[in-house]
Amino acid sequence: PNIEDLLHPLDDIIDSKFIPAISVGHVCSPDERLLLSLPVRLGGLALPIFSKRSQHDYSNSLSTCKQLITNIKQQTVAYMFDKQVSATARKEVKSEKNSALEELVNQLRAKMTQEQLRSHDLSKMKGASNWLTALPLEMENFTLNKREFADALSLRYRWQLKRLPAVCPCGKQYDVDHAMNCMKGGFIHQRHNRVRNVLANVLSEVQKDVAIEPLLIPLSGEVLPQSSITEDEGRLDISARGFWQEGQRAFFDVRVFNPFASSYLQTSLAKCFEKNEREKKRKYNQRVIQIEHGTFSPLVFTPYGGMSRETEHFINTLCAKLAEKRDIPFSNVVNWLRSKLSFALIRSAILCVRGTRDWRNQQFTSTANIELAEYIN
């Protein structure tokens, strides 16, 4: 008990040395430091402020170890232990801890700006923080270098990224939100394709006839709603036969949208996901149902993690099929796939910010005369 003063030096080192080291120099405000002390599932980094929680943890330790303390003091021959009493004590400690965390979260959110609230909502979504909690396995590509990790933290908390250009090669002012929307350089397409390829590869493990960018059957006089895609060369991102129903072809289309865009910032996160799902369905749903006699599912993500309701249902169904085929626990499979998607999204987000869009740095090399290489030397 009463060791708060002894823990202040440790807290000072975390605040002045450790956090700036992993964030390339960012110094936290008192509210930001409290936010980082929260569990990862609540949008924090699980970096406790030890001097503030030591007395509380000491009290919890006494409560949960009460029976053990009694046995030691009485020096009884037979160990006396009531499981019900122990379970009740643990339950009370957990309930008290969750209540304190909920109160702290509400206090912090009351002081946040609109963008900070949006980033906090994103960080609490399922799978959004897997890049933080996954083991850094090189064979699974679950590793980030120094700059990538610092940039990922800055994107997570809307901290100012360092060493960004002032102006984009497209002529507009450069910042993170512009980088997430700028089509120059092709990074937006790469962001989309990374997610598509991950899902298609996993789908091919459990389904047959899986195709990437399958062409839709051309129209021949059929009448579709005005908003539907009617081009003969229309295509979707992924198709798989028998996913939802035996023998039926299921089509999927991926969208990764920027939740900090001005058109989304005033809308709740749930409504943003629903809006993107509706847009995809207006374009493709009726054509797939009427012409292909199949099903259509939009798969909506953000670069910062998180997914729509229908996407989460698709992920759970896919993981259940893979868990059954491999005979491994569902929880392991869904955690693995969420981690795969989390790393794919965070890497693509960093690429959008750090990728080179300047044409002056490109080298133009023609391969027309490559056959003449053997005669050059």
Short mmCIF file of C-alpha atoms in Angstrom, two decimals:
data_model
loop_
_atom_site.label_atom_id
_atom_site.label_comp_id
_atom_site.label_asym_id
_atom_site.label_seq_id
_atom_site.Cartn_x
_atom_site.Cartn_y
_atom_site.Cartn_z
CA PRO A 1 0.00 0.00 0.00
CA ASN A 2 0.84 3.68 -0.42
CA ILE A 3 3.63 3.27 -3.00
CA GLU A 4 2.38 5.98 -5.38
CA ASP A 5 5.42 8.21 -4.85
CA LEU A 6 7.78 5.33 -5.66
CA LEU A 7 6.06 4.80 -9.02
CA HIS A 8 6.21 8.41 -10.23
CA PRO A 9 9.72 7.99 -11.73
CA LEU A 10 8.48 5.04 -13.80
CA ASP A 11 5.52 7.06 -15.08
CA ASP A 12 7.85 9.97 -15.91
CA ILE A 13 10.09 7.68 -17.99
CA ILE A 14 7.10 6.30 -19.90
CA ASP A 15 5.80 9.82 -20.57
CA SER A 16 9.10 11.48 -21.47
CA LYS A 17 11.03 8.62 -23.08
CA PHE A 18 8.95 5.63 -24.13
CA ILE A 19 5.92 7.28 -25.75
CA PRO A 20 8.02 9.83 -27.72
CA ALA A 21 10.25 6.94 -28.85
CA ILE A 22 7.38 4.93 -30.38
CA SER A 23 5.66 8.01 -31.83
CA VAL A 24 8.73 9.83 -33.21
CA GLY A 25 8.66 12.67 -30.72
CA HIS A 26 5.00 13.16 -29.85
CA VAL A 27 4.48 14.58 -26.36
CA CYS A 28 1.10 13.67 -24.88
CA SER A 29 -1.22 16.07 -23.17
CA PRO A 30 -2.72 14.90 -19.83
CA ASP A 31 -5.94 13.82 -21.58
CA GLU A 32 -4.02 11.97 -24.30
CA ARG A 33 -2.01 10.17 -21.66
CA LEU A 34 -5.22 9.05 -19.97
CA LEU A 35 -6.49 7.85 -23.34
CA LEU A 36 -3.34 5.78 -23.89
CA SER A 37 -3.82 4.17 -20.48
CA LEU A 38 -7.11 2.60 -21.62
CA PRO A 39 -7.21 -1.02 -22.89
CA VAL A 40 -6.69 -1.44 -26.62
CA ARG A 41 -10.33 -2.51 -27.09
CA LEU A 42 -11.38 0.90 -25.74
CA GLY A 43 -9.07 2.84 -28.02
CA GLY A 44 -5.97 3.02 -25.81
CA LEU A 45 -2.50 1.45 -25.84
CA ALA A 46 -2.77 -0.31 -22.45
CA LEU A 47 0.05 1.86 -21.02
CA PRO A 48 -1.03 2.22 -17.38
CA ILE A 49 -0.34 5.25 -15.22
CA PHE A 50 1.04 3.15 -12.40
CA SER A 51 1.05 5.80 -9.68
CA LYS A 52 -2.68 6.41 -10.21
CA ARG A 53 -3.78 2.78 -10.21
CA SER A 54 -1.45 1.25 -7.63
CA GLN A 55 -3.70 1.76 -4.59
CA HIS A 56 -6.75 0.56 -6.50
CA ASP A 57 -4.93 -2.57 -7.68
CA TYR A 58 -3.70 -3.21 -4.14
CA SER A 59 -7.28 -3.15 -2.86
CA ASN A 60 -8.37 -5.53 -5.62
CA SER A 61 -5.52 -7.88 -4.75
CA LEU A 62 -6.62 -7.98 -1.12
CA SER A 63 -10.19 -8.70 -2.15
CA THR A 64 -9.42 -11.55 -4.55
CA CYS A 65 -6.75 -13.14 -2.30
CA LYS A 66 -8.73 -12.87 0.94
CA GLN A 67 -9.16 -16.64 1.36
CA LEU A 68 -5.48 -17.31 0.67
CA ILE A 69 -4.44 -14.66 3.19
CA THR A 70 -6.72 -16.23 5.83
CA ASN A 71 -5.23 -19.70 5.23
CA ILE A 72 -1.69 -18.37 5.54
CA LYS A 73 -2.42 -16.48 8.75
CA GLN A 74 -4.25 -19.39 10.40
CA GLN A 75 -1.68 -21.95 9.20
CA THR A 76 -4.43 -24.53 8.66
CA VAL A 77 -3.45 -28.10 7.78
CA ALA A 78 -6.24 -28.42 5.17
CA TYR A 79 -6.45 -25.69 2.55
CA MET A 80 -9.86 -24.03 2.78
CA PHE A 81 -11.14 -22.56 -0.47
CA ASP A 82 -14.70 -21.62 -1.50
CA LYS A 83 -14.93 -21.30 -5.29
CA GLN A 84 -18.19 -19.36 -5.07
CA VAL A 85 -16.66 -16.73 -2.79
CA SER A 86 -13.66 -16.41 -5.09
CA ALA A 87 -15.83 -16.10 -8.22
CA THR A 88 -17.96 -13.43 -6.53
CA ALA A 89 -14.89 -11.43 -5.53
CA ARG A 90 -13.46 -11.58 -9.05
CA LYS A 91 -16.81 -10.57 -10.50
CA GLU A 92 -17.04 -7.55 -8.22
CA VAL A 93 -13.50 -6.48 -9.08
CA LYS A 94 -14.19 -6.81 -12.82
CA SER A 95 -17.48 -4.91 -12.54
CA GLU A 96 -15.85 -2.10 -10.58
CA LYS A 97 -12.98 -1.91 -13.07
CA ASN A 98 -15.33 -1.75 -16.08
CA SER A 99 -17.41 0.97 -14.41
CA ALA A 100 -14.29 3.04 -13.75
CA LEU A 101 -13.11 2.59 -17.36
CA GLU A 102 -16.52 3.55 -18.73
CA GLU A 103 -16.56 6.69 -16.58
CA LEU A 104 -13.06 7.64 -17.74
CA VAL A 105 -13.99 7.08 -21.41
CA ASN A 106 -17.05 9.32 -21.04
CA GLN A 107 -14.96 12.05 -19.39
CA LEU A 108 -12.37 11.95 -22.18
CA ARG A 109 -14.96 11.88 -24.99
CA ALA A 110 -16.64 14.97 -23.53
CA LYS A 111 -13.40 16.89 -24.23
CA MET A 112 -12.69 15.49 -27.69
CA THR A 113 -13.11 17.29 -30.99
CA GLN A 114 -15.31 15.87 -33.73
CA GLU A 115 -12.34 14.27 -35.50
CA GLN A 116 -11.01 12.79 -32.26
CA LEU A 117 -14.43 11.29 -31.52
CA ARG A 118 -14.49 9.72 -34.98
CA SER A 119 -10.99 8.28 -34.55
CA HIS A 120 -11.92 6.91 -31.12
CA ASP A 121 -15.05 5.26 -32.54
CA LEU A 122 -12.96 3.64 -35.27
CA SER A 123 -10.31 2.36 -32.87
CA LYS A 124 -13.00 0.59 -30.80
CA MET A 125 -14.44 -1.36 -33.74
CA LYS A 126 -13.85 -5.09 -34.04
CA GLY A 127 -10.55 -5.88 -35.72
CA ALA A 128 -9.44 -2.24 -35.97
CA SER A 129 -6.68 -2.66 -33.37
CA ASN A 130 -5.40 -6.09 -34.37
CA TRP A 131 -2.24 -4.57 -35.84
CA LEU A 132 -1.43 -3.47 -32.26
CA THR A 133 -2.24 -6.72 -30.45
CA ALA A 134 -1.05 -9.38 -32.93
CA LEU A 135 2.27 -11.11 -32.36
CA PRO A 136 4.91 -9.68 -34.78
CA LEU A 137 5.22 -12.83 -36.90
CA GLU A 138 7.33 -12.31 -40.01
CA MET A 139 5.89 -15.38 -41.72
CA GLU A 140 2.42 -13.78 -41.50
CA ASN A 141 3.80 -10.33 -42.39
CA PHE A 142 2.57 -9.02 -39.03
CA THR A 143 5.52 -6.65 -38.66
CA LEU A 144 5.87 -2.90 -39.06
CA ASN A 145 9.11 -0.94 -39.24
CA LYS A 146 9.82 2.10 -37.08
CA ARG A 147 8.23 4.69 -39.36
CA GLU A 148 5.23 2.51 -40.20
CA PHE A 149 4.47 1.93 -36.51
CA ALA A 150 4.80 5.62 -35.65
CA ASP A 151 2.62 6.59 -38.63
CA ALA A 152 0.04 3.98 -37.64
CA LEU A 153 -0.14 5.47 -34.14
CA SER A 154 -0.51 8.97 -35.56
CA LEU A 155 -3.32 7.84 -37.86
CA ARG A 156 -5.02 6.06 -34.96
CA TYR A 157 -5.07 9.18 -32.75
CA ARG A 158 -5.12 11.93 -35.41
CA TRP A 159 -1.70 13.17 -34.36
CA GLN A 160 0.23 15.36 -36.77
CA LEU A 161 2.46 13.28 -39.04
CA LYS A 162 5.97 14.57 -39.57
CA ARG A 163 7.83 15.18 -42.82
CA LEU A 164 4.85 15.52 -45.11
CA PRO A 165 5.00 17.63 -48.29
CA ALA A 166 3.16 20.92 -48.26
CA VAL A 167 1.60 20.52 -51.70
CA CYS A 168 0.46 17.39 -53.51
CA PRO A 169 1.65 16.85 -57.13
CA CYS A 170 -2.02 17.18 -58.10
CA GLY A 171 -1.80 20.83 -57.02
CA LYS A 172 -3.85 20.72 -53.82
CA GLN A 173 -2.69 21.24 -50.25
CA TYR A 174 -1.32 17.99 -48.83
CA ASP A 175 -2.52 16.47 -45.59
CA VAL A 176 -3.62 13.04 -44.38
CA ASP A 177 -7.23 13.41 -45.49
CA HIS A 178 -6.17 14.54 -48.97
CA ALA A 179 -3.76 11.59 -49.18
CA MET A 180 -6.61 9.19 -48.40
CA ASN A 181 -8.69 10.60 -51.27
CA CYS A 182 -6.13 11.59 -53.93
CA MET A 183 -6.28 9.35 -57.00
CA LYS A 184 -2.84 10.37 -58.24
CA GLY A 185 -0.26 7.62 -57.89
CA GLY A 186 -2.74 4.76 -57.88
CA PHE A 187 -2.50 4.16 -54.12
CA ILE A 188 -6.28 4.26 -53.67
CA HIS A 189 -6.60 1.34 -56.10
CA GLN A 190 -3.80 -0.55 -54.35
CA ARG A 191 -5.59 -0.06 -51.03
CA HIS A 192 -8.71 -1.60 -52.52
CA ASN A 193 -6.85 -4.43 -54.24
CA ARG A 194 -4.98 -5.50 -51.11
CA VAL A 195 -8.21 -6.12 -49.22
CA ARG A 196 -9.79 -7.81 -52.24
CA ASN A 197 -6.84 -10.19 -52.66
CA VAL A 198 -6.77 -11.17 -48.98
CA LEU A 199 -10.46 -12.06 -49.01
CA ALA A 200 -10.27 -13.86 -52.37
CA ASN A 201 -7.34 -16.01 -51.20
CA VAL A 202 -9.16 -17.06 -48.04
CA LEU A 203 -12.36 -17.70 -50.01
CA SER A 204 -10.50 -20.04 -52.34
CA GLU A 205 -9.66 -22.22 -49.33
CA VAL A 206 -13.29 -23.04 -48.61
CA GLN A 207 -15.12 -22.56 -51.95
CA LYS A 208 -14.69 -23.64 -55.54
CA ASP A 209 -15.00 -21.44 -58.61
CA VAL A 210 -13.58 -18.32 -56.93
CA ALA A 211 -12.79 -15.52 -59.37
CA ILE A 212 -11.31 -12.04 -59.05
CA GLU A 213 -13.01 -9.31 -61.11
CA PRO A 214 -15.50 -11.64 -62.84
CA LEU A 215 -17.37 -10.21 -65.82
CA LEU A 216 -21.13 -9.93 -65.44
CA ILE A 217 -23.48 -11.37 -68.07
CA PRO A 218 -24.20 -8.63 -70.66
CA LEU A 219 -27.72 -7.23 -70.81
CA SER A 220 -29.97 -8.06 -73.74
CA GLY A 221 -33.00 -5.86 -73.29
CA GLU A 222 -33.61 -6.45 -69.58
CA VAL A 223 -34.93 -3.45 -67.66
CA LEU A 224 -33.05 -2.50 -64.49
CA PRO A 225 -33.40 0.44 -62.07
CA GLN A 226 -31.92 3.67 -63.37
CA SER A 227 -29.02 3.64 -60.89
CA SER A 228 -27.84 0.14 -61.92
CA ILE A 229 -24.62 -0.48 -63.83
CA THR A 230 -25.63 -1.57 -67.35
CA GLU A 231 -22.30 -1.67 -69.23
CA ASP A 232 -21.44 -4.89 -71.03
CA GLU A 233 -17.99 -4.84 -69.43
CA GLY A 234 -19.43 -4.53 -65.90
CA ARG A 235 -17.58 -6.55 -63.31
CA LEU A 236 -17.40 -7.06 -59.56
CA ASP A 237 -14.42 -7.74 -57.29
CA ILE A 238 -14.96 -11.35 -56.25
CA SER A 239 -17.31 -14.21 -57.03
CA ALA A 240 -17.58 -17.59 -55.31
CA ARG A 241 -19.99 -20.40 -56.05
CA GLY A 242 -21.90 -21.94 -53.15
CA PHE A 243 -20.91 -19.51 -50.41
CA TRP A 244 -24.41 -18.62 -49.19
CA GLN A 245 -26.39 -21.35 -50.95
CA GLU A 246 -25.32 -24.56 -52.64
CA GLY A 247 -24.70 -24.07 -56.36
CA GLN A 248 -25.58 -20.37 -56.31
CA ARG A 249 -22.98 -17.82 -57.30
CA ALA A 250 -22.21 -15.15 -54.68
CA PHE A 251 -20.73 -11.80 -55.75
CA PHE A 252 -18.80 -9.41 -53.52
CA ASP A 253 -17.57 -5.88 -54.07
CA VAL A 254 -15.03 -4.14 -51.82
CA ARG A 255 -15.09 -0.48 -50.88
CA VAL A 256 -12.61 1.32 -48.61
CA PHE A 257 -13.85 4.84 -47.77
CA ASN A 258 -12.30 7.70 -45.81
CA PRO A 259 -14.50 8.35 -42.73
CA PHE A 260 -12.83 11.75 -42.18
CA ALA A 261 -13.92 13.12 -45.56
CA SER A 262 -16.08 16.23 -45.25
CA SER A 263 -19.09 14.39 -46.69
CA TYR A 264 -18.94 11.80 -43.88
CA LEU A 265 -17.69 13.71 -40.85
CA GLN A 266 -21.11 15.07 -39.88
CA THR A 267 -22.70 11.60 -40.07
CA SER A 268 -22.48 8.82 -37.49
CA LEU A 269 -20.06 6.02 -38.29
CA ALA A 270 -22.82 3.42 -38.53
CA LYS A 271 -24.72 5.60 -41.02
CA CYS A 272 -21.55 6.05 -43.09
CA PHE A 273 -21.17 2.30 -43.46
CA GLU A 274 -24.86 1.92 -44.33
CA LYS A 275 -24.61 4.69 -46.92
CA ASN A 276 -21.74 2.97 -48.71
CA GLU A 277 -23.56 -0.36 -48.61
CA ARG A 278 -26.67 1.22 -50.17
CA GLU A 279 -24.61 2.86 -52.93
CA LYS A 280 -23.08 -0.47 -53.90
CA LYS A 281 -26.44 -2.22 -53.83
CA ARG A 282 -28.09 0.43 -56.00
CA LYS A 283 -25.46 -0.23 -58.66
CA TYR A 284 -25.25 -4.01 -58.64
CA ASN A 285 -27.88 -5.73 -56.52
CA GLN A 286 -30.75 -5.94 -59.02
CA ARG A 287 -28.47 -6.87 -61.92
CA VAL A 288 -26.93 -9.75 -59.95
CA ILE A 289 -30.33 -10.99 -58.75
CA GLN A 290 -32.19 -10.71 -62.07
CA ILE A 291 -29.48 -11.55 -64.59
CA GLU A 292 -26.98 -13.68 -62.67
CA HIS A 293 -29.56 -15.30 -60.37
CA GLY A 294 -26.97 -14.87 -57.63
CA THR A 295 -26.46 -12.86 -54.46
CA PHE A 296 -24.59 -9.60 -53.94
CA SER A 297 -22.80 -8.48 -50.77
CA PRO A 298 -20.94 -5.16 -50.41
CA LEU A 299 -17.80 -5.39 -48.27
CA VAL A 300 -17.16 -1.95 -46.75
CA PHE A 301 -14.06 -0.99 -44.75
CA THR A 302 -12.15 2.15 -43.71
CA PRO A 303 -8.36 2.61 -43.98
CA TYR A 304 -8.28 2.93 -40.18
CA GLY A 305 -9.97 -0.41 -39.54
CA GLY A 306 -13.56 -1.31 -38.89
CA MET A 307 -16.14 -2.86 -41.18
CA SER A 308 -19.85 -2.64 -41.95
CA ARG A 309 -22.53 -4.89 -40.48
CA GLU A 310 -22.91 -7.02 -43.62
CA THR A 311 -19.14 -7.30 -43.95
CA GLU A 312 -18.86 -8.55 -40.39
CA HIS A 313 -21.51 -11.19 -41.14
CA PHE A 314 -19.54 -12.26 -44.22
CA ILE A 315 -16.28 -12.45 -42.23
CA ASN A 316 -17.89 -14.56 -39.51
CA THR A 317 -19.42 -16.95 -42.06
CA LEU A 318 -16.14 -17.27 -43.94
CA CYS A 319 -14.21 -17.95 -40.72
CA ALA A 320 -16.77 -20.54 -39.62
CA LYS A 321 -16.34 -22.42 -42.91
CA LEU A 322 -12.53 -22.28 -42.63
CA ALA A 323 -12.59 -23.35 -38.97
CA GLU A 324 -14.75 -26.34 -39.85
CA LYS A 325 -12.53 -27.36 -42.75
CA ARG A 326 -9.27 -27.03 -40.80
CA ASP A 327 -10.80 -28.30 -37.52
CA ILE A 328 -9.49 -25.39 -35.48
CA PRO A 329 -11.36 -23.05 -33.10
CA PHE A 330 -13.47 -20.35 -34.71
CA SER A 331 -12.01 -17.68 -32.41
CA ASN A 332 -8.50 -18.41 -33.70
CA VAL A 333 -9.57 -18.16 -37.33
CA VAL A 334 -11.54 -14.93 -36.96
CA ASN A 335 -8.70 -13.31 -35.00
CA TRP A 336 -6.21 -14.36 -37.71
CA LEU A 337 -8.34 -13.00 -40.57
CA ARG A 338 -9.07 -9.74 -38.76
CA SER A 339 -5.34 -9.35 -38.20
CA LYS A 340 -4.67 -9.98 -41.89
CA LEU A 341 -7.20 -7.34 -42.87
CA SER A 342 -5.97 -4.94 -40.19
CA PHE A 343 -2.38 -5.07 -41.45
CA ALA A 344 -3.50 -4.81 -45.08
CA LEU A 345 -5.56 -1.71 -44.30
CA ILE A 346 -2.99 0.05 -42.12
CA ARG A 347 -0.19 -0.62 -44.61
CA SER A 348 -2.29 0.70 -47.47
CA ALA A 349 -3.21 3.79 -45.43
CA ILE A 350 0.47 4.48 -44.75
CA LEU A 351 1.21 3.95 -48.45
CA CYS A 352 -1.41 6.55 -49.34
CA VAL A 353 0.31 9.03 -47.02
CA ARG A 354 3.97 8.22 -47.70
CA GLY A 355 3.83 6.93 -51.29
CA THR A 356 5.60 8.99 -53.95
CA ARG A 357 3.20 10.81 -56.26
CA ASP A 358 5.75 13.22 -57.76
CA TRP A 359 6.38 12.46 -61.46
CA ARG A 360 9.85 14.04 -61.22
CA ASN A 361 11.08 11.10 -59.14
CA GLN A 362 9.97 8.53 -61.69
CA GLN A 363 12.40 6.94 -64.15
CA PHE A 364 10.98 6.11 -67.54
CA THR A 365 12.57 2.98 -68.99
CA SER A 366 11.51 1.38 -72.24
CA THR A 367 11.63 -2.41 -72.56
CA ALA A 368 11.12 -2.38 -76.33
CA ASN A 369 14.74 -3.36 -77.11
CA ILE A 370 15.35 -5.79 -74.27
CA GLU A 371 16.18 -8.56 -76.77
CA LEU A 372 19.28 -6.60 -77.83
CA ALA A 373 20.84 -6.81 -74.35
CA GLU A 374 23.16 -9.68 -75.32
CA TYR A 375 24.76 -7.57 -78.08
CA ILE A 376 25.38 -4.44 -75.98
CA ASN A 377 28.54 -5.58 -74.15
#
